[in-house]
Amino acid sequence: MSSPEPTLHSDQPATGSTDRRSFLRSTAAFAGLSALAASLAPLRELKDFSSSEEFLQKYYKELSPEEMKKVLLRITDEVEHQYGIRPHVRDLKPMDGVEFVYALNLTRCIGCRKCVHACVAENNQSRSPEIQYIRVLKMPHGSMDVEKGNHLYDDKEVPDKGFFYMPVQCQQCKNPPCVKVCPVNATWQEKDGITVIDYDWCIGCRYCEAACPYWARRFNFTKPEIPADRLNPEMAYLGNRPRKQGVMEKCHFCIQRTRVGKYPACLEVCPVGARKFGNILDPESEISYILRTKRVFIQLKEEMGTSPRFFYYFDK
Amino acid sequence: MITAARQYLVFLQRSARIAFVGDWRYYTWMAVLTVITLLGLNAYAKQLVHGLVVTGMSDEVSWGVYIANFTFLVGVAAAAVMMVIPVYIYDNEELHDLVIFGELLAVAAIIMCLLFVTVDLGRPDRFWHLIPGIGQMNFPKSMLSWDVIVLNGYLLLNVHICGYLLYCRYQNRKPTKWFYIPFVFGAIIWAVSIHTVTAFLYVGLGGRPFWNASIVGPRFLASAFTAGPAIIILALQIIRSVTQYRITDKALLTLRSIVQVSMIINVFLLVCEIFKEFYSGTTHGASAKYLFFGLHGHYALVPWIWTAITFNLIAMVILVLPVSRSLRWLDVACVLSIVGIWIEKGMGLVIPGFIPTPLGAVVDYIPSLNETLVCLGIWAFGLLCYTLFLRMSVPILQGRLSQANEGLPEINDIAPTNAALSRPAAH
């Protein structure tokens, strides 16, 4: 063992060496702290990341009606502050005796993508980068293998001969894999069958996105941008209120419309009437009639055991 | 009680102080690691501001190198027990004192794991939503909540074992058996669990046929028990050369047989996987096709995976042959297996699971510069932690830092030869 140096112990008398060492040490400490500060400099650009109210906000299902009121007010103020429009934000609850089901007529769909854009406009999706909940696949006749589908078709006219079109969006599964995997219960299935997300609770781990067999979930990789004049002010907490950077979103059957008795935006805009929607618990509804009378209807990837509430059917 | 607390504080204080003392090589190494860590921190600050858009990830490939590194490092952490098992179950004396180095590596690896998961979060400010009691932990349904529990538990177990054994050595007393042996056996089981749970994270996703295969779990363990001890073999040789700590070749060769057997099993399981994916020719093999041969004109992962397979095969051949009893060849085999398994468990497992997407789109993923800097930063920070742990524990294990020499002048050398060299420069 080498002879120990007497420089580092406080009992030792101060020597020239200690002075120089302590000077070097404080210089090093100063340089280190400056480097740390410099490396954290980008954080100065961090704006409205999370207000303390939002940071401390409780889980959706634990909010009392009064607390919910405050939350809705905070969201209203935030939206007004950001877009200059005072929105009408509501916390719409599922209706009793209602279970929503969607059916899409593959014989009729012409692949015009009007549903895609109506959805973006209705649900206040980010325009830059653009987030879309509906993906239309251009499929060659005779195949249901999605790998043969073309996602990025750019034809001047649709429909193209020899192809059919298959729009895919959240299938609102009865057995949703996304809900099972969420580590913080930020997404769940409501009584009316809609799987919703609490955008204020999601931690952005994207496990649900990996779990979804339908590629229905979208992540806000950056701060969503919506032009103020395009903002839809009719909003719901679990629906189309503007999202923040770093959280998930997806189709919620236009909760802000369907829970007050309207049709989803994608259905209303469809020029060929390929989209049908309604309450499966009501035997008189159109959707019940379709599922009762059509000879062939399918659930996408039925073998996944997810049991979608979204059906595809054929006319002939 | 108060004396005990005071003694413990003195122990901590002296350990902390020694971390700042070393020769020029130590300072250079730590300075380089600090600079890389800060570069990573800077990149992460940018990511916090602009969001995960600064990474190469997309809605199509929604996990990337962060989760890939996380997966690899869970394996490294789990592999620390491969040193514990021979010692405590087979009473291998050669490895006895080296167990601590393995467990400290596990601690450093888990710290890196936790950081990799954190940087992958879109909303790290909401991490408290995971904490049971104040948040909402989806336990036992979500495998991710299992992972949070097992990783943190494993961290605590190893911190306890290392901390307790080191403190006993510092006080020069024999450790009380019941106060650490149950934890050691707990850690053995726990190590298997952290890797199994991490594998189940992927295996549980029915919509991703590449991951939804029972072979993923066993392959995780086999590759972890190859790469982990391989890292320890290299680390022990570095410790041996920069400190005077005695580490026998026999100990290294014991670890060699672990790496050897694990690598053979790993390659065998790879063969099983390749056969299953390709022979039947179902459309579920699309991800494997993308990984190994490319799909619809996309070949991003092909060079990676063939590099990994080549490295693993060469490593296996070297390990099986008697030449790997020489340390030079053993080191080559270790480096090849570490790189090979890093690729295989990272880029080779996480990325192809996403390609093609469940709707059949093929979108390549290439990590961005910012993302790469964050990764390098975390690796540098992990190495920084491991170096610090070793800097503190080696003198304690050597008996140079102990309660007996409290109040005496502090030692400040790593290896006496180097201290002798650097002393004139200090005056």
XYZ file of C-alpha atoms in Angstrom:
743
model
C 0.000 0.000 0.000
C 1.357 3.394 -0.875
C 1.746 6.061 1.737
C -1.474 8.046 1.989
C -1.507 11.677 1.007
C -2.416 14.098 3.732
C -4.466 16.417 1.556
C -8.028 15.326 1.800
C -8.643 15.217 5.458
C -10.064 18.188 7.306
C -7.793 17.657 10.314
C -4.753 18.342 8.212
C -3.145 21.785 8.344
C -3.723 23.906 5.253
C -0.863 23.800 2.818
C -0.259 25.343 -0.599
C -1.365 22.086 -2.126
C -4.714 22.162 -0.328
C -5.342 25.710 -1.504
C -4.652 24.822 -5.056
C -6.724 21.678 -4.719
C -9.681 23.491 -3.250
C -9.365 26.120 -5.962
C -9.312 23.401 -8.606
C -12.206 21.722 -6.919
C -14.391 24.805 -6.856
C -13.460 25.589 -10.451
C -14.488 22.073 -11.421
C -17.716 22.373 -9.465
C -18.477 25.708 -11.114
C -17.730 24.344 -14.590
C -19.902 21.329 -13.854
C -22.857 23.406 -12.733
C -22.543 25.732 -15.734
C -22.463 22.726 -18.063
C -25.539 21.334 -16.341
C -27.364 24.645 -16.725
C -26.323 24.883 -20.377
C -27.554 21.388 -21.126
C -30.929 22.192 -19.581
C -31.238 25.468 -21.536
C -33.832 24.147 -24.034
C -36.293 23.904 -21.147
C -36.677 27.697 -21.295
C -38.895 27.155 -24.308
C -41.187 24.932 -22.287
C -44.534 26.731 -22.298
C -47.841 25.725 -20.712
C -46.554 22.191 -20.206
C -48.929 21.524 -17.379
C -50.662 23.904 -15.003
C -50.597 22.936 -11.344
C -54.361 22.382 -11.497
C -53.938 20.012 -14.388
C -50.921 18.340 -12.790
C -52.821 17.606 -9.595
C -56.118 16.739 -11.278
C -57.702 13.544 -10.020
C -58.627 10.491 -12.064
C -61.813 10.969 -14.132
C -63.799 8.338 -12.281
C -62.888 9.865 -8.918
C -63.924 13.420 -9.721
C -66.979 14.656 -7.834
C -69.564 16.641 -9.857
C -68.224 19.893 -8.339
C -64.659 18.970 -9.180
C -65.744 18.053 -12.703
C -67.315 21.484 -13.050
C -64.010 23.114 -12.119
C -62.135 20.906 -14.558
C -64.521 21.798 -17.384
C -64.106 25.470 -16.538
C -60.329 25.136 -16.614
C -60.498 23.449 -20.027
C -62.899 26.125 -21.317
C -60.519 28.866 -20.171
C -57.501 27.120 -21.638
C -59.163 26.659 -25.021
C -60.354 30.270 -25.043
C -56.899 31.471 -24.107
C -55.307 29.441 -26.876
C -57.821 29.801 -29.722
C -59.780 32.933 -28.833
C -63.060 31.032 -28.940
C -65.057 30.141 -25.842
C -66.024 26.487 -26.325
C -68.954 24.581 -24.893
C -67.279 21.705 -23.014
C -69.478 19.062 -21.444
C -68.964 15.831 -19.572
C -71.516 13.677 -21.372
C -72.419 10.421 -19.648
C -73.570 7.229 -21.407
C -77.324 6.853 -21.761
C -79.183 3.986 -20.112
C -80.257 1.118 -22.324
C -77.916 2.140 -25.118
C -75.105 0.143 -26.685
C -73.687 1.645 -29.832
C -72.778 -0.477 -32.816
C -71.459 0.505 -36.213
C -71.883 -1.292 -39.518
C -70.167 -0.486 -42.785
C -71.379 -1.606 -46.173
C -68.314 -2.701 -48.158
C -70.377 -3.031 -51.335
C -71.232 0.649 -51.242
C -68.025 2.305 -50.034
C -66.284 4.066 -52.922
C -63.126 5.084 -51.069
C -63.675 8.870 -51.355
C -62.178 9.488 -47.882
C -64.836 12.100 -47.078
C -65.320 10.328 -43.722
C -61.623 10.735 -42.941
C -61.730 14.496 -43.332
C -65.135 15.012 -41.714
C -63.748 13.153 -38.699
C -60.683 15.405 -38.503
C -62.867 18.524 -38.655
C -65.407 17.307 -36.119
C -62.962 15.932 -33.575
C -60.427 18.778 -33.454
C -57.559 16.573 -34.576
C -54.170 18.144 -35.082
C -53.796 19.469 -38.636
C -50.032 19.668 -38.388
C -48.953 16.954 -38.143
C -52.343 15.685 -39.337
C -53.863 12.988 -37.192
C -56.599 10.851 -38.727
C -58.707 8.254 -36.939
C -59.952 6.530 -40.101
C -57.659 4.719 -42.506
C -59.186 3.633 -45.828
C -57.556 0.585 -47.420
C -57.780 0.072 -51.156
C -58.084 -3.692 -51.439
C -57.760 -5.893 -54.531
C -60.904 -7.872 -55.323
C -61.123 -11.165 -53.547
C -58.811 -10.535 -50.608
C -59.340 -9.617 -46.978
C -55.595 -9.692 -46.252
C -54.857 -6.152 -45.092
C -51.236 -6.555 -46.158
C -52.435 -6.425 -49.758
C -54.215 -3.136 -49.069
C -52.938 0.200 -50.300
C -53.012 2.902 -47.615
C -51.728 5.770 -49.722
C -53.764 5.458 -52.919
C -53.983 8.745 -54.758
C -56.350 8.100 -57.671
C -57.989 10.994 -59.512
C -61.250 9.151 -59.502
C -62.736 6.576 -57.208
C -63.795 3.815 -57.175
C -61.029 2.170 -59.148
C -61.980 -0.943 -61.129
C -60.896 -4.239 -59.612
C -60.722 -2.896 -56.058
C -62.932 -2.466 -53.048
C -62.389 -0.015 -50.193
C -62.270 -0.825 -46.518
C -62.259 2.045 -43.992
C -60.846 1.017 -40.607
C -61.207 2.948 -37.358
C -61.513 2.050 -33.678
C -63.623 -1.103 -33.571
C -64.892 -0.374 -30.041
C -64.146 -3.967 -29.011
C -66.107 -5.745 -26.314
C -62.811 -7.228 -25.212
C -60.387 -4.376 -25.871
C -56.664 -5.247 -25.629
C -55.803 -1.531 -25.293
C -57.783 -1.229 -22.055
C -56.201 -4.349 -20.600
C -52.638 -3.149 -21.121
C -52.944 0.472 -19.965
C -50.813 0.679 -16.798
C -52.765 3.608 -15.319
C -56.385 2.887 -16.358
C -56.374 5.991 -18.535
C -58.545 4.201 -21.095
C -61.669 2.171 -20.403
C -64.908 0.925 -21.859
C -68.053 2.853 -21.039
C -71.503 1.388 -20.485
C -72.601 2.296 -24.010
C -69.698 0.332 -25.478
C -67.425 3.247 -26.323
C -63.787 2.911 -25.293
C -62.673 6.339 -24.117
C -59.419 7.984 -23.030
C -58.913 10.466 -20.209
C -56.438 12.738 -21.984
C -55.540 14.303 -18.652
C -54.571 10.959 -17.129
C -52.675 9.264 -19.992
C -48.917 9.054 -19.372
C -48.072 8.497 -23.030
C -46.378 5.089 -22.793
C -48.038 3.966 -26.049
C -48.551 0.417 -24.810
C -52.172 0.603 -26.017
C -50.942 1.590 -29.454
C -48.781 -1.540 -29.543
C -51.663 -3.679 -28.295
C -54.363 -2.572 -30.749
C -54.829 -5.145 -33.552
C -56.571 -2.530 -35.727
C -53.982 0.256 -35.599
C -56.726 2.543 -34.346
C -54.795 4.573 -31.784
C -52.866 7.762 -32.413
C -50.230 9.527 -30.379
C -49.581 13.268 -30.162
C -45.892 13.207 -30.960
C -45.826 17.000 -30.692
C -48.116 19.871 -29.752
C -51.237 19.535 -31.912
C -51.935 22.493 -34.205
C -55.471 23.461 -35.149
C -56.237 26.769 -36.946
C -58.547 28.774 -34.669
C -61.172 29.192 -37.391
C -61.374 25.423 -37.783
C -61.983 24.677 -34.127
C -65.210 22.851 -33.353
C -66.429 24.570 -30.154
C -68.991 21.868 -29.312
C -66.808 19.667 -27.098
C -66.899 16.713 -24.692
C -64.358 15.865 -21.978
C -63.916 12.279 -23.164
C -64.404 13.314 -26.784
C -63.142 16.031 -29.065
C -61.693 18.650 -26.717
C -58.202 19.616 -27.911
C -55.510 17.212 -26.779
C -52.105 17.981 -25.338
C -48.694 16.913 -26.542
C -47.680 13.432 -25.428
C -51.068 11.721 -25.014
C -53.063 9.124 -26.942
C -56.296 9.677 -28.809
C -58.594 7.697 -31.108
C -62.105 7.407 -32.526
C -64.772 7.612 -29.819
C -67.840 7.315 -32.067
C -68.134 11.140 -31.855
C -69.183 11.011 -28.216
C -70.081 14.734 -28.266
C -72.679 13.973 -30.972
C -73.875 10.432 -30.379
C -74.538 10.896 -26.669
C -76.953 13.703 -27.491
C -78.753 11.708 -30.173
C -76.872 12.684 -33.323
C -75.049 10.479 -35.817
C -71.236 10.369 -35.970
C -69.666 12.850 -38.401
C -68.250 10.102 -40.644
C -71.737 8.684 -41.144
C -73.376 12.020 -41.953
C -70.847 12.899 -44.587
C -70.826 9.542 -46.391
C -72.168 10.237 -49.927
C -73.233 6.648 -50.609
C -74.839 5.706 -47.309
C -72.287 3.001 -46.590
C -72.187 3.782 -42.893
C -74.850 2.742 -40.385
C -74.891 3.387 -36.671
C -77.276 2.907 -33.790
C -78.398 1.265 -30.601
C -78.160 -2.513 -30.760
C -80.283 -2.843 -27.613
C -83.225 -1.306 -29.482
C -84.714 -4.063 -31.712
C -86.419 -1.396 -33.853
C -83.203 0.430 -34.713
C -81.766 0.355 -38.237
C -78.557 -1.234 -36.976
C -80.493 -4.077 -35.322
C -82.389 -4.601 -38.569
C -79.162 -4.776 -40.598
C -77.442 -7.249 -38.313
C -80.617 -9.335 -38.214
C -81.225 -9.496 -41.943
C -77.885 -9.323 -43.769
C -76.658 -12.791 -44.693
C -72.940 -12.015 -44.390
C -71.322 -9.611 -42.040
C -67.885 -9.869 -40.556
C -65.808 -8.568 -37.708
C -62.287 -7.637 -38.712
C -59.719 -10.107 -37.329
C -62.410 -12.059 -35.515
C -59.762 -14.599 -34.485
C -58.225 -12.008 -32.141
C -61.128 -12.568 -29.767
C -61.635 -8.829 -29.441
C -65.298 -8.987 -30.463
C -65.593 -5.616 -32.244
C -68.769 -3.511 -32.184
C -67.904 -2.555 -35.737
C -69.233 -4.818 -38.482
C -68.559 -4.986 -42.202
C -71.314 -6.277 -44.439
C -72.118 -6.818 -48.096
C -75.253 -6.079 -50.121
C -75.043 -8.832 -52.676
C -28.895 3.700 18.067
C -27.598 7.236 17.542
C -24.019 5.980 17.437
C -25.035 3.413 14.844
C -26.691 6.096 12.739
C -23.659 8.346 13.117
C -21.337 5.522 12.116
C -23.450 4.802 9.075
C -23.393 8.462 8.061
C -19.622 8.522 8.389
C -19.495 5.424 6.191
C -21.649 7.091 3.548
C -19.668 10.299 3.744
C -16.329 8.576 3.367
C -17.629 6.455 0.493
C -18.921 9.578 -1.222
C -15.642 11.371 -0.703
C -13.558 8.591 -2.171
C -15.692 8.748 -5.311
C -14.048 12.083 -6.085
C -10.523 10.790 -5.687
C -8.536 8.979 -8.318
C -5.695 9.158 -10.769
C -5.751 10.996 -14.120
C -7.272 8.007 -15.903
C -10.152 7.993 -13.460
C -10.746 11.716 -13.842
C -10.572 11.519 -17.633
C -12.983 8.594 -17.759
C -15.444 10.309 -15.407
C -15.155 13.604 -17.266
C -15.886 11.940 -20.602
C -18.891 10.133 -19.138
C -20.154 13.357 -17.567
C -19.903 15.219 -20.859
C -21.826 12.491 -22.713
C -24.425 12.387 -19.929
C -24.927 16.134 -20.219
C -25.227 15.900 -24.013
C -27.934 13.304 -23.457
C -29.639 15.506 -20.891
C -29.585 18.366 -23.365
C -31.170 16.161 -26.025
C -33.807 15.047 -23.540
C -34.578 18.666 -22.638
C -35.264 19.284 -26.332
C -37.512 16.241 -26.415
C -39.449 17.508 -23.394
C -40.110 20.789 -25.195
C -40.979 19.539 -28.669
C -42.320 16.103 -27.824
C -41.395 12.654 -29.117
C -41.527 14.081 -32.630
C -37.766 14.601 -32.259
C -37.345 10.814 -32.287
C -37.660 8.513 -35.284
C -40.829 6.961 -33.876
C -44.240 7.216 -35.508
C -47.764 5.895 -35.062
C -46.625 2.926 -37.157
C -43.477 2.125 -35.167
C -44.427 3.535 -31.796
C -41.546 2.096 -29.762
C -37.932 2.450 -30.790
C -34.416 2.335 -29.400
C -35.500 3.519 -25.950
C -37.569 0.406 -25.379
C -34.985 -1.688 -27.248
C -32.241 -0.613 -24.837
C -34.597 -1.078 -21.928
C -35.246 -4.664 -22.986
C -31.547 -5.426 -23.372
C -30.652 -3.897 -20.009
C -33.321 -5.813 -18.141
C -31.417 -8.863 -19.349
C -28.109 -7.494 -18.118
C -29.632 -6.794 -14.727
C -31.169 -10.238 -14.511
C -27.869 -11.865 -15.404
C -26.196 -10.632 -12.238
C -27.692 -13.660 -10.519
C -25.736 -15.947 -12.781
C -22.842 -15.140 -10.467
C -24.936 -15.489 -7.363
C -26.201 -18.983 -8.152
C -22.760 -20.680 -8.299
C -21.726 -18.953 -5.090
C -24.720 -19.548 -2.893
C -26.072 -22.758 -4.330
C -22.861 -24.518 -5.371
C -20.547 -22.814 -2.864
C -18.108 -21.673 -5.523
C -15.386 -19.895 -3.569
C -13.658 -18.322 -6.579
C -16.653 -16.160 -7.330
C -17.611 -15.426 -3.765
C -16.301 -11.899 -3.431
C -17.102 -11.064 -7.008
C -20.829 -11.394 -6.479
C -20.913 -7.815 -5.281
C -19.543 -6.586 -8.606
C -22.292 -8.467 -10.408
C -24.996 -7.080 -8.174
C -23.682 -3.543 -8.483
C -23.876 -4.004 -12.238
C -27.493 -5.062 -11.755
C -28.176 -1.869 -9.810
C -26.600 0.275 -12.543
C -28.510 -1.628 -15.234
C -31.848 -1.184 -13.462
C -31.174 2.545 -13.090
C -30.626 2.678 -16.842
C -33.792 0.637 -17.437
C -35.881 3.029 -15.399
C -34.378 5.997 -17.247
C -35.060 4.419 -20.642
C -38.700 3.882 -19.740
C -38.993 7.418 -18.417
C -37.590 9.062 -21.551
C -40.032 7.021 -23.612
C -43.053 8.517 -21.822
C -45.016 11.232 -23.576
C -45.994 12.718 -20.205
C -43.225 12.023 -17.687
C -44.781 14.721 -15.459
C -47.660 12.321 -14.846
C -45.527 9.380 -13.655
C -47.281 9.607 -10.289
C -50.412 8.205 -11.907
C -48.596 4.864 -11.667
C -48.081 4.973 -7.928
C -50.611 2.811 -6.088
C -52.568 4.753 -3.519
C -52.321 8.200 -5.071
C -52.536 7.071 -8.692
C -54.230 4.248 -10.551
C -52.126 1.189 -11.094
C -53.796 -1.289 -13.435
C -52.550 -4.290 -11.494
C -52.673 -7.227 -12.183
C -54.110 -6.752 -15.675
C -51.418 -4.638 -17.295
C -48.045 -6.323 -17.700
C -46.483 -2.889 -17.568
C -47.658 -2.471 -13.983
C -46.032 -5.834 -13.194
C -42.855 -4.578 -14.759
C -42.871 -1.432 -12.634
C -43.201 -3.577 -9.514
C -40.585 -6.195 -10.365
C -37.992 -3.693 -11.586
C -38.252 -1.462 -8.544
C -38.346 -4.498 -6.256
C -35.230 -5.906 -7.879
C -33.488 -2.569 -7.492
C -34.305 -2.471 -3.778
C -33.238 -6.093 -3.241
C -29.860 -5.543 -4.855
C -29.260 -2.206 -3.176
C -29.970 -3.900 0.143
C -27.707 -6.877 -0.486
C -24.775 -4.812 -1.795
C -25.187 -2.084 0.779
C -25.415 -4.519 3.668
C -22.483 -6.696 2.639
C -20.275 -3.678 1.966
C -21.146 -2.067 5.279
C -20.356 -5.281 7.128
C -17.013 -5.463 5.363
C -16.407 -1.838 6.270
C -17.064 -2.634 9.913
C -15.019 -5.807 9.558
C -17.731 -8.037 10.943
C -19.372 -11.136 9.602
C -22.739 -10.444 7.935
C -25.725 -11.853 9.800
C -26.918 -14.684 7.584
C -30.646 -14.235 8.013
C -30.316 -10.587 7.130
C -29.085 -11.204 3.616
C -29.270 -14.876 2.577
C -33.102 -14.806 2.216
C -32.710 -11.684 0.093
C -30.072 -13.366 -2.054
C -32.409 -16.252 -2.824
C -35.231 -13.774 -3.293
C -33.091 -11.928 -5.810
C -32.400 -15.130 -7.754
C -36.099 -15.784 -8.267
C -36.737 -12.095 -8.775
C -34.090 -11.897 -11.521
C -35.849 -14.560 -13.522
C -39.113 -12.732 -12.928
C -37.924 -9.357 -14.221
C -36.958 -10.882 -17.499
C -39.986 -13.091 -17.776
C -42.322 -10.201 -17.037
C -40.544 -8.029 -19.587
C -40.929 -10.804 -22.153
C -44.622 -11.128 -21.299
C -44.997 -7.430 -22.002
C -44.560 -8.365 -25.649
C -45.888 -11.905 -25.620
C -49.260 -10.726 -24.303
C -50.111 -8.720 -27.416
C -52.314 -10.875 -29.633
C -52.325 -8.334 -32.444
C -48.571 -8.669 -32.953
C -47.841 -12.221 -34.162
C -44.054 -11.696 -34.063
C -44.189 -11.153 -30.295
C -47.195 -13.309 -29.538
C -45.024 -16.442 -29.417
C -44.135 -18.521 -26.372
C -40.487 -18.729 -27.451
C -39.921 -15.033 -26.685
C -39.677 -15.629 -22.923
C -37.123 -18.466 -23.062
C -35.102 -16.581 -25.670
C -35.047 -13.531 -23.411
C -33.575 -15.573 -20.580
C -31.055 -17.412 -22.762
C -29.784 -14.209 -24.357
C -29.692 -12.392 -21.017
C -27.636 -15.142 -19.439
C -25.235 -14.853 -22.365
C -24.811 -11.093 -22.553
C -24.906 -10.381 -18.805
C -22.033 -12.651 -17.703
C -20.135 -11.595 -20.851
C -20.314 -7.996 -19.651
C -19.223 -9.100 -16.182
C -16.220 -10.995 -17.625
C -15.061 -7.802 -19.329
C -15.821 -5.619 -16.308
C -13.883 -7.902 -13.960
C -10.807 -7.742 -16.166
C -10.978 -3.955 -16.195
C -11.358 -3.891 -12.410
C -8.398 -6.242 -12.128
C -6.175 -4.071 -14.290
C -6.962 -0.688 -12.759
C -7.139 -1.728 -9.119
C -5.134 -4.198 -7.122
C -8.184 -6.297 -6.533
C -7.330 -9.966 -6.948
C -9.562 -11.701 -9.453
C -8.487 -15.171 -10.535
C -8.589 -16.477 -14.086
C -10.489 -19.422 -12.682
C -13.355 -17.130 -11.740
C -13.453 -15.741 -15.264
C -13.451 -19.248 -16.706
C -16.382 -20.232 -14.494
C -18.307 -17.372 -16.052
C -17.111 -18.546 -19.462
C -18.941 -21.836 -19.053
C -22.141 -19.932 -18.224
C -21.797 -17.780 -21.353
C -20.957 -20.879 -23.384
C -24.008 -22.896 -22.400
C -26.367 -19.924 -22.624
C -25.139 -19.006 -26.094
C -25.687 -22.546 -27.357
C -29.239 -22.512 -25.978
C -29.824 -19.048 -27.435
C -28.749 -20.098 -30.924
C -30.837 -23.264 -30.685
C -33.918 -21.224 -29.783
C -33.168 -18.885 -32.684
C -33.228 -21.881 -35.022
C -36.582 -22.958 -33.542
C -37.974 -19.476 -34.094
C -36.752 -19.191 -37.681
C -38.181 -22.602 -38.539
C -41.579 -21.738 -37.103
C -41.761 -18.376 -38.855
C -40.718 -19.528 -42.299
C -41.554 -23.198 -42.851
C -45.324 -22.877 -42.499
C -45.395 -19.858 -44.802
C -48.369 -18.177 -43.108
C -48.923 -14.442 -43.397
C -48.065 -14.212 -39.690
C -44.430 -14.556 -40.699
C -44.438 -11.110 -42.329
C -42.502 -9.417 -39.500
C -39.825 -12.106 -39.545
C -39.652 -11.791 -43.320
C -39.192 -8.041 -42.935
C -36.493 -8.576 -40.321
C -34.439 -11.213 -42.127
C -35.035 -10.551 -45.812
C -36.965 -7.300 -46.171
C -40.592 -6.805 -47.205
C -42.114 -4.885 -50.146
C -38.847 -3.121 -50.886
C -38.074 -2.197 -47.257
C -34.822 -3.612 -45.905
C -33.941 -1.373 -42.917
C -33.336 -4.183 -40.425
C -31.750 -6.776 -42.701
C -28.105 -5.704 -42.223
C -28.648 -5.414 -38.467
C -30.029 -8.877 -37.909
C -27.461 -10.634 -40.104
C -24.704 -8.813 -38.249
C -26.230 -10.053 -34.994
C -26.540 -13.628 -36.222
C -23.007 -13.650 -37.602
C -21.617 -12.260 -34.342
C -23.563 -14.755 -32.247
C -22.479 -17.709 -34.374
C -18.804 -16.706 -34.341
C -19.034 -16.139 -30.585
C -20.615 -19.542 -30.118
C -17.887 -21.272 -32.125
C -15.144 -19.510 -30.163
C -16.839 -20.305 -26.862
C -17.204 -23.978 -27.700
C -13.595 -24.347 -28.834
C -10.859 -24.672 -26.205
C -9.210 -21.470 -27.506
C -11.667 -19.446 -25.443
C -9.834 -20.612 -22.336
C -7.324 -17.979 -23.287
C -8.603 -14.615 -22.116
C -7.900 -12.876 -25.404
C -10.250 -15.165 -27.326
C -12.738 -15.169 -24.503
C -12.840 -11.356 -24.659
C -13.438 -11.441 -28.408
C -16.296 -13.885 -27.902
C -17.745 -11.727 -25.115
C -17.686 -8.540 -27.186
C -19.257 -10.341 -30.141
C -22.031 -11.817 -28.003
C -22.767 -8.503 -26.271
C -23.079 -6.629 -29.570
C -24.938 -9.499 -31.224
C -27.470 -9.777 -28.418
C -27.876 -6.026 -28.100
C -28.942 -5.908 -31.754
C -31.053 -9.042 -31.506
C -32.927 -8.027 -28.346
C -33.213 -4.405 -29.366
C -33.582 -3.616 -33.029
C -34.234 -7.276 -33.814
C -37.096 -7.798 -31.388
C -38.831 -4.496 -30.704
C -38.861 -2.896 -34.163
C -40.032 -5.804 -36.380
C -42.930 -6.404 -34.000
C -44.408 -3.186 -35.390
C -43.719 -3.926 -39.052
C -45.926 -4.464 -40.918
C -48.574 -2.607 -38.874
C -51.736 -4.499 -37.966
C -53.242 -2.868 -41.080
C -50.402 -4.119 -43.256
C -48.436 -0.909 -43.815
C -44.654 -1.197 -43.987
C -42.959 1.873 -42.527
C -39.262 1.832 -41.666
C -37.874 3.172 -38.424
C -34.505 4.863 -38.096
C -33.508 6.410 -34.766
C -32.962 10.171 -34.969
C -29.788 11.921 -33.818
C -31.558 13.414 -30.811
C -32.895 10.004 -29.805
C -29.421 8.491 -30.176
C -27.923 11.210 -27.972
C -30.489 10.508 -25.270
C -29.551 6.811 -25.428
C -25.827 7.541 -25.259
C -26.480 9.874 -22.346
C -28.279 7.168 -20.396
C -25.569 4.616 -21.155
C -22.914 7.083 -20.039
C -24.843 7.828 -16.882
C -25.184 4.107 -16.168
C -21.455 3.572 -16.636
C -20.838 6.598 -14.446
C -22.940 5.029 -11.705
C -21.225 1.655 -12.073
C -17.772 3.262 -11.943
C -18.751 5.174 -8.815
C -20.095 2.024 -7.172
C -16.865 0.198 -7.951
C -14.725 3.129 -6.845
C -16.438 2.974 -3.469
C -16.656 -0.774 -3.039
C -13.204 -1.925 -4.143
C -11.321 -0.147 -1.304
C -13.917 -1.435 1.148
C -13.522 -5.004 -0.059
C -9.753 -4.627 0.077
C -10.029 -3.409 3.652
C -8.413 -0.090 2.820
C -11.560 1.829 3.651
C -12.869 0.559 6.944
C -14.116 1.643 10.312
C -10.707 0.774 11.742
C -8.991 3.505 9.766
C -11.632 6.137 10.402
C -9.976 9.407 11.342
C -6.735 8.354 9.716
C -5.674 10.113 6.535
C -7.773 8.988 3.576
C -6.415 6.810 0.853
C -6.657 8.471 -2.498
C -5.265 6.100 -5.020
C -6.807 3.602 -7.335
C -3.687 1.606 -8.043
C -0.567 2.504 -6.135
C 1.573 2.441 -9.262
C -0.541 5.100 -10.876
C -0.847 7.143 -7.739
C 2.907 7.179 -7.600
C 3.016 8.462 -11.113
C 0.463 11.164 -10.583
C 1.763 12.390 -7.244
C 4.527 14.652 -8.512
C 2.062 16.327 -10.833
C -0.224 17.184 -7.941
C 2.414 19.212 -6.120
